[in-house]
Amino acid sequence: MFVNGDACQISEGTSLEELLTHIHPAPQTVATAVNGDFVARAARANLRLQAGDSVACFQPIVGG
């Protein structure tokens, strides 16, 4: 699996929320996407990551 383009090893069945807790000091402050699809904060605990997934973490852009 890849996180922001870097290879990362995780245990099978790890949730996106668990991954973020380990790699980001303030996971609630970032937006996330898995395989190019946005994942809302409320859905992170139920999204189980698989080999080959690509996770992106980024600062949300707010504006008008």
PDB file of C-alpha atoms in Angstrom:
ATOM      1  CA  MET A   1       0.000   0.000   0.000  1.00  0.00           C
ATOM      2  CA  PHE A   2       1.036   3.596  -0.461  1.00  0.00           C
ATOM      3  CA  VAL A   3       0.515   6.672   1.712  1.00  0.00           C
ATOM      4  CA  ASN A   4       1.089   9.974  -0.076  1.00  0.00           C
ATOM      5  CA  GLY A   5       3.149   8.113  -2.657  1.00  0.00           C
ATOM      6  CA  ASP A   6       5.413   6.326  -0.167  1.00  0.00           C
ATOM      7  CA  ALA A   7       5.309   2.559   0.351  1.00  0.00           C
ATOM      8  CA  CYS A   8       3.826   1.581   3.709  1.00  0.00           C
ATOM      9  CA  GLN A   9       3.273  -1.808   5.332  1.00  0.00           C
ATOM     10  CA  ILE A  10       0.201  -2.375   7.471  1.00  0.00           C
ATOM     11  CA  SER A  11      -1.574  -5.371   8.904  1.00  0.00           C
ATOM     12  CA  GLU A  12      -4.419  -6.746   6.832  1.00  0.00           C
ATOM     13  CA  GLY A  13      -7.749  -5.312   7.958  1.00  0.00           C
ATOM     14  CA  THR A  14      -6.312  -2.083   9.374  1.00  0.00           C
ATOM     15  CA  SER A  15      -8.869   0.705   9.206  1.00  0.00           C
ATOM     16  CA  LEU A  16      -8.096   4.079   7.684  1.00  0.00           C
ATOM     17  CA  GLU A  17      -8.679   5.620  11.113  1.00  0.00           C
ATOM     18  CA  GLU A  18      -6.098   3.297  12.719  1.00  0.00           C
ATOM     19  CA  LEU A  19      -3.555   4.108  10.023  1.00  0.00           C
ATOM     20  CA  LEU A  20      -4.039   7.848  10.438  1.00  0.00           C
ATOM     21  CA  THR A  21      -3.657   7.583  14.211  1.00  0.00           C
ATOM     22  CA  HIS A  22      -0.199   6.069  13.670  1.00  0.00           C
ATOM     23  CA  ILE A  23       1.102   8.310  10.892  1.00  0.00           C
ATOM     24  CA  HIS A  24      -0.365  11.744  11.575  1.00  0.00           C
ATOM     25  CA  PRO A  25      -0.093  13.761  14.802  1.00  0.00           C
ATOM     26  CA  ALA A  26      -3.551  15.332  14.304  1.00  0.00           C
ATOM     27  CA  PRO A  27      -5.612  13.027  12.061  1.00  0.00           C
ATOM     28  CA  GLN A  28      -8.787  15.063  12.560  1.00  0.00           C
ATOM     29  CA  THR A  29      -7.172  17.999  10.724  1.00  0.00           C
ATOM     30  CA  VAL A  30      -6.560  16.250   7.405  1.00  0.00           C
ATOM     31  CA  ALA A  31      -8.818  15.206   4.570  1.00  0.00           C
ATOM     32  CA  THR A  32      -8.341  11.726   3.142  1.00  0.00           C
ATOM     33  CA  ALA A  33      -8.829   9.814  -0.071  1.00  0.00           C
ATOM     34  CA  VAL A  34      -8.355   6.120  -0.802  1.00  0.00           C
ATOM     35  CA  ASN A  35      -7.682   5.113  -4.397  1.00  0.00           C
ATOM     36  CA  GLY A  36      -8.697   8.618  -5.465  1.00  0.00           C
ATOM     37  CA  ASP A  37     -12.065   8.602  -3.674  1.00  0.00           C
ATOM     38  CA  PHE A  38     -12.712  11.063  -0.827  1.00  0.00           C
ATOM     39  CA  VAL A  39     -13.333   9.404   2.560  1.00  0.00           C
ATOM     40  CA  ALA A  40     -15.284  11.397   5.142  1.00  0.00           C
ATOM     41  CA  ARG A  41     -13.991  11.408   8.734  1.00  0.00           C
ATOM     42  CA  ALA A  42     -17.088   9.529   9.906  1.00  0.00           C
ATOM     43  CA  ALA A  43     -16.340   6.680   7.457  1.00  0.00           C
ATOM     44  CA  ARG A  44     -12.685   6.165   8.353  1.00  0.00           C
ATOM     45  CA  ALA A  45     -13.255   3.627  11.145  1.00  0.00           C
ATOM     46  CA  ASN A  46     -15.266   1.327   8.873  1.00  0.00           C
ATOM     47  CA  LEU A  47     -13.002   1.515   5.821  1.00  0.00           C
ATOM     48  CA  ARG A  48     -10.633  -1.463   5.883  1.00  0.00           C
ATOM     49  CA  LEU A  49      -7.464  -1.024   3.851  1.00  0.00           C
ATOM     50  CA  GLN A  50      -6.177  -3.683   1.481  1.00  0.00           C
ATOM     51  CA  ALA A  51      -2.873  -4.441  -0.212  1.00  0.00           C
ATOM     52  CA  GLY A  52      -2.405  -2.162  -3.200  1.00  0.00           C
ATOM     53  CA  ASP A  53      -4.540   0.685  -1.825  1.00  0.00           C
ATOM     54  CA  SER A  54      -3.291   4.221  -2.224  1.00  0.00           C
ATOM     55  CA  VAL A  55      -4.058   6.643   0.624  1.00  0.00           C
ATOM     56  CA  ALA A  56      -3.728  10.410   0.302  1.00  0.00           C
ATOM     57  CA  CYS A  57      -3.782  12.772   3.283  1.00  0.00           C
ATOM     58  CA  PHE A  58      -4.029  16.483   2.616  1.00  0.00           C
ATOM     59  CA  GLN A  59      -5.092  19.786   4.106  1.00  0.00           C
ATOM     60  CA  PRO A  60      -8.657  20.600   3.085  1.00  0.00           C
ATOM     61  CA  ILE A  61      -9.033  23.789   1.068  1.00  0.00           C
ATOM     62  CA  VAL A  62     -11.801  26.103   2.182  1.00  0.00           C
ATOM     63  CA  GLY A  63     -12.941  29.005   0.124  1.00  0.00           C
ATOM     64  CA  GLY A  64     -15.605  30.440  -2.021  1.00  0.00           C
TER      65      GLY A  64
END
